[in-house]
CSV table of C-alpha atoms and ligand atoms in Angstrom, one decimal:
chain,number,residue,atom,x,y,z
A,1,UNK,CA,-109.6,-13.1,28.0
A,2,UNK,CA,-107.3,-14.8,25.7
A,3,UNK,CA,-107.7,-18.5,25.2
A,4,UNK,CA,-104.6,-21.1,25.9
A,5,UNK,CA,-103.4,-22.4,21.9
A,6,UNK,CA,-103.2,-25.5,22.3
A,7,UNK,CA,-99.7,-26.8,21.3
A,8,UNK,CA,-100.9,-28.6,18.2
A,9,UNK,CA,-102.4,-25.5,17.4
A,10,UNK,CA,-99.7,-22.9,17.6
A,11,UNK,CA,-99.7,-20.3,14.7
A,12,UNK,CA,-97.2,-21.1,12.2
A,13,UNK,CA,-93.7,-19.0,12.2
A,14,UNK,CA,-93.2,-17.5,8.7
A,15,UNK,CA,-90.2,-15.6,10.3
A,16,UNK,CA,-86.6,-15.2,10.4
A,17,UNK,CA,-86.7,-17.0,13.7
A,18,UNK,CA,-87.6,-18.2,15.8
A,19,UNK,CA,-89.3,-21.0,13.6
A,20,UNK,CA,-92.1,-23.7,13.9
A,21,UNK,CA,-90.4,-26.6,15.4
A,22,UNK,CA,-91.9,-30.1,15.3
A,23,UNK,CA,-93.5,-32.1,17.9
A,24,UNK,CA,-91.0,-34.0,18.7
A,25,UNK,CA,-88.0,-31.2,18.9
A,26,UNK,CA,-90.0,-29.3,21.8
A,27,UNK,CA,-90.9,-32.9,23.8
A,28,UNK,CA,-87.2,-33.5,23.5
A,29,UNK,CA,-87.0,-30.8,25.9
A,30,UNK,CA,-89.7,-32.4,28.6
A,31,UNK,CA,-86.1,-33.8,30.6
A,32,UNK,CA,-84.2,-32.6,33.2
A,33,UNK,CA,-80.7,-33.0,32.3
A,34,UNK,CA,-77.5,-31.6,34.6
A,35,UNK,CA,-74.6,-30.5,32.7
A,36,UNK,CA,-71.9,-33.0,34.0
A,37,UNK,CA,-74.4,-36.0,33.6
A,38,UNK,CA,-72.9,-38.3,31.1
A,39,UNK,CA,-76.1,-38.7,28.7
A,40,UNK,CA,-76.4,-35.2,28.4
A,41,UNK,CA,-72.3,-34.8,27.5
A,42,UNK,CA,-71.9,-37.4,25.0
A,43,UNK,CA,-75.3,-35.3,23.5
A,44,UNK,CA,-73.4,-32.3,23.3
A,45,UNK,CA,-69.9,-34.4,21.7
A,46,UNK,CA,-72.5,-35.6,19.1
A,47,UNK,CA,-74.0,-32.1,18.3
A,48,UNK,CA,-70.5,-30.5,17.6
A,49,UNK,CA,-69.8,-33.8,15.3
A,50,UNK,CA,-72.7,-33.4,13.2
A,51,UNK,CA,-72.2,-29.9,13.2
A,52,UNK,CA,-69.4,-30.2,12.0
A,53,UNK,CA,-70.2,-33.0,9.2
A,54,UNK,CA,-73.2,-30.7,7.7
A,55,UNK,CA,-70.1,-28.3,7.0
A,56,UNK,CA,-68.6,-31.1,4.9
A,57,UNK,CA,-65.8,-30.6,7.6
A,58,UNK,CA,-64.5,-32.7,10.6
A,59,UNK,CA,-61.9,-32.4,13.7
A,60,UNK,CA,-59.0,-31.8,13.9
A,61,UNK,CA,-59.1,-29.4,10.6
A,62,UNK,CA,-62.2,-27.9,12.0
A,63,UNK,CA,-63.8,-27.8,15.4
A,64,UNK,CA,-67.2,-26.9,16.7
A,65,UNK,CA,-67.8,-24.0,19.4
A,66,UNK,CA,-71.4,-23.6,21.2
A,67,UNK,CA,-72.1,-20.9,22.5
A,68,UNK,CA,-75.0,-19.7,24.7
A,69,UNK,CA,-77.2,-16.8,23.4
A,70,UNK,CA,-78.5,-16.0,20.2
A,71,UNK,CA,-76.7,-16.2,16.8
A,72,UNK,CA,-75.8,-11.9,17.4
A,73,UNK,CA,-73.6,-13.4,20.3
A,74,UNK,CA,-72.1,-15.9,18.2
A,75,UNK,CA,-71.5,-13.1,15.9
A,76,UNK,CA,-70.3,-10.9,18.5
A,77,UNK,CA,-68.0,-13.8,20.1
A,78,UNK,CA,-65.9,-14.6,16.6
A,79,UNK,CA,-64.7,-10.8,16.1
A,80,UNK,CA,-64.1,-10.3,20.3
A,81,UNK,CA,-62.2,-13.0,20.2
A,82,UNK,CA,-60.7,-14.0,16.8
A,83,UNK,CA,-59.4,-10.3,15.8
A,84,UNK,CA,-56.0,-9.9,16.7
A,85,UNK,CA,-55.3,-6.0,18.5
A,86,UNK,CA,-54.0,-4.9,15.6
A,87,UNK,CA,-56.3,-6.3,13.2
A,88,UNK,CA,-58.3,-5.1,10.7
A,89,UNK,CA,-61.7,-6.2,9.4
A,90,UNK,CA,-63.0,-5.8,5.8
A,91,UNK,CA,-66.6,-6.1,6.3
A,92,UNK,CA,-69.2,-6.6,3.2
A,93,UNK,CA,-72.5,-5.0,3.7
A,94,UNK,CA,-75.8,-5.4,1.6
A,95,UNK,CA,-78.2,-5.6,4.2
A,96,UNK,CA,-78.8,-5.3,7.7
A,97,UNK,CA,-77.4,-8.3,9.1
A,98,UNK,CA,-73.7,-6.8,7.7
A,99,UNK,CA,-74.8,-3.4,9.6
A,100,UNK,CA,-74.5,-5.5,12.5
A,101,UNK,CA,-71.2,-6.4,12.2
A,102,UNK,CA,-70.3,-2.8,11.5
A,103,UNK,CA,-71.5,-2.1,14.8
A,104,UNK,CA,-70.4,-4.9,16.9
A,105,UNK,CA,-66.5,-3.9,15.4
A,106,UNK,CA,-67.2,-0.3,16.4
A,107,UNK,CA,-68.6,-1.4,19.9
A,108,UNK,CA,-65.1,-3.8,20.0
A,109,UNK,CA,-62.9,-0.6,18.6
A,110,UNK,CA,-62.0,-3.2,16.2
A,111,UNK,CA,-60.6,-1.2,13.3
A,112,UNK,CA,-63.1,-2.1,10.1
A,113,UNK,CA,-63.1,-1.0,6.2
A,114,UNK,CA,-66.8,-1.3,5.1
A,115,UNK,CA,-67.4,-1.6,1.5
A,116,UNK,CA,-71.3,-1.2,0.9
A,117,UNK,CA,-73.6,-2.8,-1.9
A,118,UNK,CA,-76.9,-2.1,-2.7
A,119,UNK,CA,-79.4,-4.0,-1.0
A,120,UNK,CA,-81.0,-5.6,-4.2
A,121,UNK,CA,-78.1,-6.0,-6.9
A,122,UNK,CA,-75.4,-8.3,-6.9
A,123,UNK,CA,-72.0,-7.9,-5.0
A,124,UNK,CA,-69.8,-6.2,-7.2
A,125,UNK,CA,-66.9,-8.3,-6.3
A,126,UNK,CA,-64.6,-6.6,-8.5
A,127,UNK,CA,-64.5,-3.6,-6.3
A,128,UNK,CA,-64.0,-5.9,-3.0
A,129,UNK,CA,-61.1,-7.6,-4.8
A,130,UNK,CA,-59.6,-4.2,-5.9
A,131,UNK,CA,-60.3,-3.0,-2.2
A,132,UNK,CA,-58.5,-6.0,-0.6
A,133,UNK,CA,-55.1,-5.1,-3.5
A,134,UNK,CA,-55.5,-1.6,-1.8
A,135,UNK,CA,-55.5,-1.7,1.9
A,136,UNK,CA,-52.7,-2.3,4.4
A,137,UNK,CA,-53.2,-5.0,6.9
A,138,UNK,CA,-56.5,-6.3,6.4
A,139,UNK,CA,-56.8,-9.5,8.6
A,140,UNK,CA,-60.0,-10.8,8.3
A,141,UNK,CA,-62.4,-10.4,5.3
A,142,UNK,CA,-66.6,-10.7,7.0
A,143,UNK,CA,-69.5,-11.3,4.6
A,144,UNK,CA,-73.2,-12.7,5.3
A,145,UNK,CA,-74.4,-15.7,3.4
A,146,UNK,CA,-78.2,-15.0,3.2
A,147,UNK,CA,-78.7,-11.7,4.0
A,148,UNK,CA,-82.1,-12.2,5.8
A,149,UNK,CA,-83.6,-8.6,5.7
A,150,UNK,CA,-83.7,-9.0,1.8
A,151,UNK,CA,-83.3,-13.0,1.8
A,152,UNK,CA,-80.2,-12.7,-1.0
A,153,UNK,CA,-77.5,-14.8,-1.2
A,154,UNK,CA,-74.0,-13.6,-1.0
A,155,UNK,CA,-71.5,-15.7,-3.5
A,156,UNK,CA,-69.3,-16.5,-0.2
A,157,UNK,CA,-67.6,-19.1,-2.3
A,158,UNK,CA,-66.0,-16.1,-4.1
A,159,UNK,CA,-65.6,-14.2,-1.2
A,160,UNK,CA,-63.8,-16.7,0.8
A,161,UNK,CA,-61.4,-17.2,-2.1
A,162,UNK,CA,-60.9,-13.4,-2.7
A,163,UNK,CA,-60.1,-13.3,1.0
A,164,UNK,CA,-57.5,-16.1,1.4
A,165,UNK,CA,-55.6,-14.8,-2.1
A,166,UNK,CA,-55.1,-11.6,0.3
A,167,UNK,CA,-54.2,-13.6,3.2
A,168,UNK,CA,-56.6,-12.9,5.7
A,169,UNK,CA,-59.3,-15.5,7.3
A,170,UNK,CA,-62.9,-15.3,6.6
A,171,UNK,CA,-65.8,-15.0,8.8
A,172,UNK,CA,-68.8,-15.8,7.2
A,173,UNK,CA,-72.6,-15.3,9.1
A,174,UNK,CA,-74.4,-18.3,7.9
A,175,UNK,CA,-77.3,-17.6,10.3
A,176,UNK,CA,-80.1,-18.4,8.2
A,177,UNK,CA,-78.7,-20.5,5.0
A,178,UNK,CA,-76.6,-23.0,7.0
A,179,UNK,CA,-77.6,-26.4,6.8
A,180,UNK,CA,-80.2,-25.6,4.1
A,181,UNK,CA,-77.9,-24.4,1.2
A,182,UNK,CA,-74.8,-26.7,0.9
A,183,UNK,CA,-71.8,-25.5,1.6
A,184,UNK,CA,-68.3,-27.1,2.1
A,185,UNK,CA,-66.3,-24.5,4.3
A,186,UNK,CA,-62.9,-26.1,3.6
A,187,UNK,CA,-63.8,-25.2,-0.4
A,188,UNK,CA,-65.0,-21.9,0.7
A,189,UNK,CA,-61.5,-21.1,2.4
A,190,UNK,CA,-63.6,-20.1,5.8
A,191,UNK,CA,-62.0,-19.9,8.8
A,192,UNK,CA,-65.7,-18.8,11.0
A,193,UNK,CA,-68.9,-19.8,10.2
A,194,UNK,CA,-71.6,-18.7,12.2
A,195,UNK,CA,-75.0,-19.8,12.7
A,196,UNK,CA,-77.5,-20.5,15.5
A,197,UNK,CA,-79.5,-23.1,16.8
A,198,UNK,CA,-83.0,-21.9,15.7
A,199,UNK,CA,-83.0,-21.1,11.8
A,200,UNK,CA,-82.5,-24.0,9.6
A,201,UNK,CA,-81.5,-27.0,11.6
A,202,UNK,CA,-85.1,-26.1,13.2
A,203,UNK,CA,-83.8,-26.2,17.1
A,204,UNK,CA,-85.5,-24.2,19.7
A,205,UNK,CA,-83.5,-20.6,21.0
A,206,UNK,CA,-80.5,-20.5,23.3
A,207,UNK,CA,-77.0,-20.9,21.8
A,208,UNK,CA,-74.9,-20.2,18.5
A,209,UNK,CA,-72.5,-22.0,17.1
A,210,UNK,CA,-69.0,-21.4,15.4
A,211,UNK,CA,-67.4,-23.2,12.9
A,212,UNK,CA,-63.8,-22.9,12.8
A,213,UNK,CA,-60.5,-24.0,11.2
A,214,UNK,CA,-58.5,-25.2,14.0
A,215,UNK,CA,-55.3,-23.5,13.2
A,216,UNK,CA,-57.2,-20.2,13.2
A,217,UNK,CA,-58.8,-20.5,16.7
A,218,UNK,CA,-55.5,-21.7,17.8
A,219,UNK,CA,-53.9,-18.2,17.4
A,220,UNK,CA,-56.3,-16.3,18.8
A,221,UNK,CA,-54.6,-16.8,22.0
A,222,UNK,CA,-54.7,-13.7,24.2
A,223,UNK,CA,-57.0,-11.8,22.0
A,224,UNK,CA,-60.0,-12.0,23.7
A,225,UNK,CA,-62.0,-9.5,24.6
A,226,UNK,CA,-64.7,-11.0,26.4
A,227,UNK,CA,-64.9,-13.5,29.3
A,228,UNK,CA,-68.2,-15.2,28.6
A,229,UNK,CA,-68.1,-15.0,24.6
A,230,UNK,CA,-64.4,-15.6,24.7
A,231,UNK,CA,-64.4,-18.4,22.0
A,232,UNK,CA,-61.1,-20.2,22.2
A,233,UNK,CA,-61.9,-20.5,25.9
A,234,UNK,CA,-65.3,-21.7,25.2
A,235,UNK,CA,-63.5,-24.7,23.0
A,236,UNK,CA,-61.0,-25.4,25.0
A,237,UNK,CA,-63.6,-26.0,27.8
A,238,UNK,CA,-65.9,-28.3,25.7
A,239,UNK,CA,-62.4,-30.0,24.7
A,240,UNK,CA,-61.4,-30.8,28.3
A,241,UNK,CA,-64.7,-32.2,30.3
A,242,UNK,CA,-67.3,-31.7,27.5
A,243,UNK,CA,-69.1,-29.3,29.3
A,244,UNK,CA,-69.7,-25.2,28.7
A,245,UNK,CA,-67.9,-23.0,30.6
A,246,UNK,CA,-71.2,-21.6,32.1
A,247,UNK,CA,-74.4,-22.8,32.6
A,248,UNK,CA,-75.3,-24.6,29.5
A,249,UNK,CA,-79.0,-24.1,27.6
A,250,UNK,CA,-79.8,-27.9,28.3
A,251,UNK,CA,-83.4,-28.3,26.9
A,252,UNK,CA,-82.1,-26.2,23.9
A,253,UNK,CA,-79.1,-28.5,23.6
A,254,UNK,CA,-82.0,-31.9,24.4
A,255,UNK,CA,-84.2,-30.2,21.3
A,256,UNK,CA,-81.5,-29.5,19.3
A,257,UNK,CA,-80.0,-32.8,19.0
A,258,UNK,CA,-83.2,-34.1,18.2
A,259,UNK,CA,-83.7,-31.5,15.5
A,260,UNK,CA,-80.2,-33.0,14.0
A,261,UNK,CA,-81.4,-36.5,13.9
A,262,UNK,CA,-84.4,-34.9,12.2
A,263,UNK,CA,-82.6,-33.1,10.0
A,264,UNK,CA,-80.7,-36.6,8.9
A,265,UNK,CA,-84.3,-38.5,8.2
A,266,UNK,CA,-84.6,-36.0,5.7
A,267,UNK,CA,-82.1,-36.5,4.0
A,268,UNK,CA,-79.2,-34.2,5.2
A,269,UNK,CA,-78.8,-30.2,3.9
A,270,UNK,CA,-80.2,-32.0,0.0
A,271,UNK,CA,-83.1,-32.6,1.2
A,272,UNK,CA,-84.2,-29.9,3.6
A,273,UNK,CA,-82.8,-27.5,0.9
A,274,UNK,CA,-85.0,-29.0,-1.5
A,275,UNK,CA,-88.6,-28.5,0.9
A,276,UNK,CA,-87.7,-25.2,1.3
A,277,UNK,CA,-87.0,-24.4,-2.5
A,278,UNK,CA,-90.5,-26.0,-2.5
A,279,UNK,CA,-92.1,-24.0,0.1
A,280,UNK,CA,-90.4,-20.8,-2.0
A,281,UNK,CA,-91.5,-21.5,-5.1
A,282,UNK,CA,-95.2,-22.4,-3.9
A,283,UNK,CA,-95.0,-18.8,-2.0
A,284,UNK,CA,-93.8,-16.7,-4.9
A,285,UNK,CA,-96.2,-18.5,-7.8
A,286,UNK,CA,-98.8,-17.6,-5.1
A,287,UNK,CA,-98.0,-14.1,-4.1
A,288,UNK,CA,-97.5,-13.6,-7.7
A,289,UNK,CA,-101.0,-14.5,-8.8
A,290,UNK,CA,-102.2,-12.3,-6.1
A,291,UNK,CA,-100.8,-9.5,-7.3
A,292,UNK,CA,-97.7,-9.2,-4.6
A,293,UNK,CA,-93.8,-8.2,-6.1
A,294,UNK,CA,-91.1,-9.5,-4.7
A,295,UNK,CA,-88.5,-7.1,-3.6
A,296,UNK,CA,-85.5,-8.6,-5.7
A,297,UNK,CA,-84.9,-9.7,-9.0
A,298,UNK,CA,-85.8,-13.9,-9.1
A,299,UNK,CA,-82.0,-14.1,-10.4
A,300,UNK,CA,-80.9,-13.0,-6.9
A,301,UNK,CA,-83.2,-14.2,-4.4
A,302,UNK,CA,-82.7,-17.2,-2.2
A,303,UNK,CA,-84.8,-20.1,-1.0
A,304,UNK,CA,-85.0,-18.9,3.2
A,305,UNK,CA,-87.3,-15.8,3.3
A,306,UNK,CA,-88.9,-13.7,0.6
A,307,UNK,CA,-89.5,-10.1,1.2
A,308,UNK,CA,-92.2,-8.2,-0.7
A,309,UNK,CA,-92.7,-4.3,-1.5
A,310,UNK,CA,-95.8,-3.0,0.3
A,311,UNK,CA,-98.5,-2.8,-2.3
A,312,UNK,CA,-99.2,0.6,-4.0
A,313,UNK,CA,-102.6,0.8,-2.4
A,314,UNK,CA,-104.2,3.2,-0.6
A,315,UNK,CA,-105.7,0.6,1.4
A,316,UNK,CA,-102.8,-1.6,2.3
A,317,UNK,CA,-102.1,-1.2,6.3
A,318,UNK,CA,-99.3,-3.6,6.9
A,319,UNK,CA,-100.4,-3.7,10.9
A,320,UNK,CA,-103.7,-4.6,9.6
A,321,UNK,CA,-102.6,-7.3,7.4
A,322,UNK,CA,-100.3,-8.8,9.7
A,323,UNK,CA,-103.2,-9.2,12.5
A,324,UNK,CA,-105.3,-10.4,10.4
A,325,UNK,CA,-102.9,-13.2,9.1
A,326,UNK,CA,-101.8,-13.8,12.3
A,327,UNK,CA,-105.5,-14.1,13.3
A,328,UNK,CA,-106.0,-16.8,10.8
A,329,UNK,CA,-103.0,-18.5,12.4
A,330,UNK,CA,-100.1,-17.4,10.3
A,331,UNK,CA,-97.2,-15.2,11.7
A,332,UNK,CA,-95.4,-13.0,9.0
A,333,UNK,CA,-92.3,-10.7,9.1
A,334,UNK,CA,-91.9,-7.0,9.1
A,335,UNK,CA,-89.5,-5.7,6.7
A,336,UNK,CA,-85.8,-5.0,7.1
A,337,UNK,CA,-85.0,-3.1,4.1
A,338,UNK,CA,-83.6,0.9,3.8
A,339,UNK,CA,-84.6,2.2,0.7
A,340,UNK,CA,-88.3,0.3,-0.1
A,341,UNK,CA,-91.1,-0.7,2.1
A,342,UNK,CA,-91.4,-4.2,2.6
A,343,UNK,CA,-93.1,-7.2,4.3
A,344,UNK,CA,-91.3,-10.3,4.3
A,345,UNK,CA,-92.5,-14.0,4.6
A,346,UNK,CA,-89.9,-17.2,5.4
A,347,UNK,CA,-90.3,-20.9,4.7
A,348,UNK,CA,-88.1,-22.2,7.0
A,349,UNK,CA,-88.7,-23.8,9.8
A,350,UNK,CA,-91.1,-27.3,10.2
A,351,UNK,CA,-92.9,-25.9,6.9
A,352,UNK,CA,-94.5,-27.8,4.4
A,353,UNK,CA,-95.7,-26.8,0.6
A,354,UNK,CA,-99.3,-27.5,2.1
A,355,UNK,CA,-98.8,-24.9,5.0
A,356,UNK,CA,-97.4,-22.5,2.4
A,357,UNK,CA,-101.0,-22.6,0.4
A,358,UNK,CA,-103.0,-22.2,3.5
A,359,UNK,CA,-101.4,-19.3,4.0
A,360,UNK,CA,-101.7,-18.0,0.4
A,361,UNK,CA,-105.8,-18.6,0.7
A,362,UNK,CA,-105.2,-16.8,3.7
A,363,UNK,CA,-104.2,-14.0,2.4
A,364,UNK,CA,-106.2,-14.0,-0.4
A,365,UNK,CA,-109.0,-13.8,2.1
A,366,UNK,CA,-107.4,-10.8,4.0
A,367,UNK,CA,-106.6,-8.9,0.5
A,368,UNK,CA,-110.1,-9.1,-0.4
A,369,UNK,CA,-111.4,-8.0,3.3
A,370,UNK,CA,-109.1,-5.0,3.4
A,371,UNK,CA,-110.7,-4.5,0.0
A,372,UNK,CA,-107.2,-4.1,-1.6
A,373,UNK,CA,-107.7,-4.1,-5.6
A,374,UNK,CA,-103.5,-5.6,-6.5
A,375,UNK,CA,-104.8,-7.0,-9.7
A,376,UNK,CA,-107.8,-5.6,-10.9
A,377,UNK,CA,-109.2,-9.3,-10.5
A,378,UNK,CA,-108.6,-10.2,-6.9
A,379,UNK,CA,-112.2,-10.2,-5.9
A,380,UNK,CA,-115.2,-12.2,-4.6
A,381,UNK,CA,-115.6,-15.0,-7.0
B,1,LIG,C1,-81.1,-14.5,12.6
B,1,LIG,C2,-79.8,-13.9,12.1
B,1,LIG,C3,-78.8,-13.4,12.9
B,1,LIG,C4,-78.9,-13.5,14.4
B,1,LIG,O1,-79.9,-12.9,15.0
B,1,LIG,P1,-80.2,-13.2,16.6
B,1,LIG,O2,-81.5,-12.4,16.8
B,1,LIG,O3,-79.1,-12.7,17.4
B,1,LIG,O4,-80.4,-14.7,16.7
B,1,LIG,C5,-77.7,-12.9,12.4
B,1,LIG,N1,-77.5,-12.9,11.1
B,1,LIG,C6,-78.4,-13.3,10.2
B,1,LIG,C7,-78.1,-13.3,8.8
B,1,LIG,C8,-79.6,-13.8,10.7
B,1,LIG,O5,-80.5,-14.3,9.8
């Protein structure tokens, strides 16, 4: 039988998420807290201030939507709700996290114009600028900020200006960069942000949030086409009583707010971007020397998550290398890529550059006990 992990000894998350937490975030959640009790609403107002302030935004230009479920829901709740009936969606796809939105318009018979990229080379943003010239009636212009299944990031600052010169909003999915690569969304003309509450601000799972320019949640009156993800609703809700429509995820919301004060001990989106640029460069010297390639050019990758071809081995077996890392206490990512093989491996999360070497001696042990030769000189010394 399986032995109970201890908490202090749960296996580190090198993932897209859900992530390590700290100590601290998950005994945040060891209350009980009902949803109209006072402690637990001002807790919530605070959230969708700092929220908002990590955006280099604040009320009444911008306002701050939770929403319960994961960031897909989030996702899912902007284009249900924020798409007019007769809109029409631009999307920008180099990965799979832009597939997604492809099909959550097609589920929403929302009508969409999808302009693909390849997964590893930079946007070509003269065709998406020559696109927007082109087409009729484009409303909204959708992009991904760091496309997790490769872990590139999209020039949404570009984006969100090529949008607003053709006069439609900008959604941006910020899932896994946001509040970890600085952003202003007032300077990035976007009208949604998206992101959740388990990637970079290091919260537990439960709800999404949306980031959104007032005027533009304003006229989505009517256009709903969901009850519970309905987001104007949503707002307007947390606007009159402070509390969520539904049942709200409390310990989430409890571990979250904890996470944000976290988040400002270390120094704001600086300085949490700057551990995990830390934690990335420790990871890619270190895969490096062991013989591992990265999946994109250096010039293109970001700091959040790192994926990796599959060695040209006959004896690499990513199942086999993944139990065995995860044996040794270290929890790594399939890949998400359509034309290569890859693994990947994230840094984000409560993950320090001394975490980041354990797990490269890990893996050198596992390379040399699956008796992979990547070098020629990874062998017993
Ligand atoms: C994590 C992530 C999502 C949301 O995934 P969920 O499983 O719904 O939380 C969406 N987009 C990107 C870019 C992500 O990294």
């Amino acid at each position: 039988m399986d032995t109970v992990i201890p908490p202090a000894r749960d296996k580190l998350l090198l993932t897209p998420g859900p992530l390590t937490t700290s100590q601290t975030v998950k005994q945040a959640m060891l209350r009980d807290y009902g949803s109209r009790d006072r402690a637990f609403i001002e807790r919530v107002a605070d959230i969708r201030r700092r929220l908002l302030g990590l955006g280099g935004v604040a009320s009444p230009d911008y306002e701050a939507v939770l929403m319960q479920g994961s960031g897909t829901y989030a996702v899912e709740s902007v284009f249900s709700s924020c798409v007019p009936p007769d809109g029409r969606v631009l999307l920008v796809v180099n990965g799979a996290y832009g597939r997604r939105m492809v099909r959550i318009c097609e589920v929403l018979r929302i009508a969409a114009e999808v302009e693909v990229f390849p997964e590893n080379a930079t946007l070509d943003l003269r065709r998406i600028e020559q696109r927007l010239q082109r087409s009729r009636g484009v409303t909204h212009v959708a992009a991904v900020h760091c496309e997790t299944s490769t872990g590139m990031f999209n020039p949404v600052e570009v984006l969100g200006a090529l949008a607003a010169a053709a006069g439609a909003r900008f959604v941006v999915d910020a899932m896994s960069s946001f509040a970890a690569v600085p952003l202003d969304l007032d300077k990035a003309h976007i009208d949604y942000l998206v992101s959740s509450a388990n990637k970079c601000i290091e919260g537990v799972p439960g709800f999404a949030f949306v980031l959104a320019r007032r005027a533009a949640l304003l006229e989505s009156r009517g256009w709903a086409r969901s009850l519970s993800l309905d987001l104007l609703a949503q707002w307007e809700g947390l606007e009159a009583n402070g509390q969520f429509r539904f049942t709200p995820p409390t310990h989430a919301l409890a571990a979250f707010h904890q996470a944000l004060l976290e988040l400002e001990a270390e120094g704001g989106v600086a300085g949490r971007a700057a551990r995990y640029r830390t934690n990335y460069e420790t990871l890619v010297a270190g895969m490096r020397a062991l013989g591992f390639e990265e999946y994109l050019d250096p010039a293109l990758q970001g700091y959040i998550i790192t994926s990796y071809r599959y060695p040209a081995t006959a004896r690499w077996d990513f199942e086999q290398f993944y139990q065995q890392l995860s044996a040794r206490g270290f929890v790594i990512y399939p890949g998400k890529t359509s034309d290569a093989d890859c693994f990947r491996i994230g840094n984000i999360g409560r993950i320090f550059p001394e975490d980041i070497r354990a797990l490269l001696a890990a893996v050198r042990d596992v390379v040399m006990e699956m008796g992979m030769d990547l070098m020629g000189d990874v062998g017993p010394n």
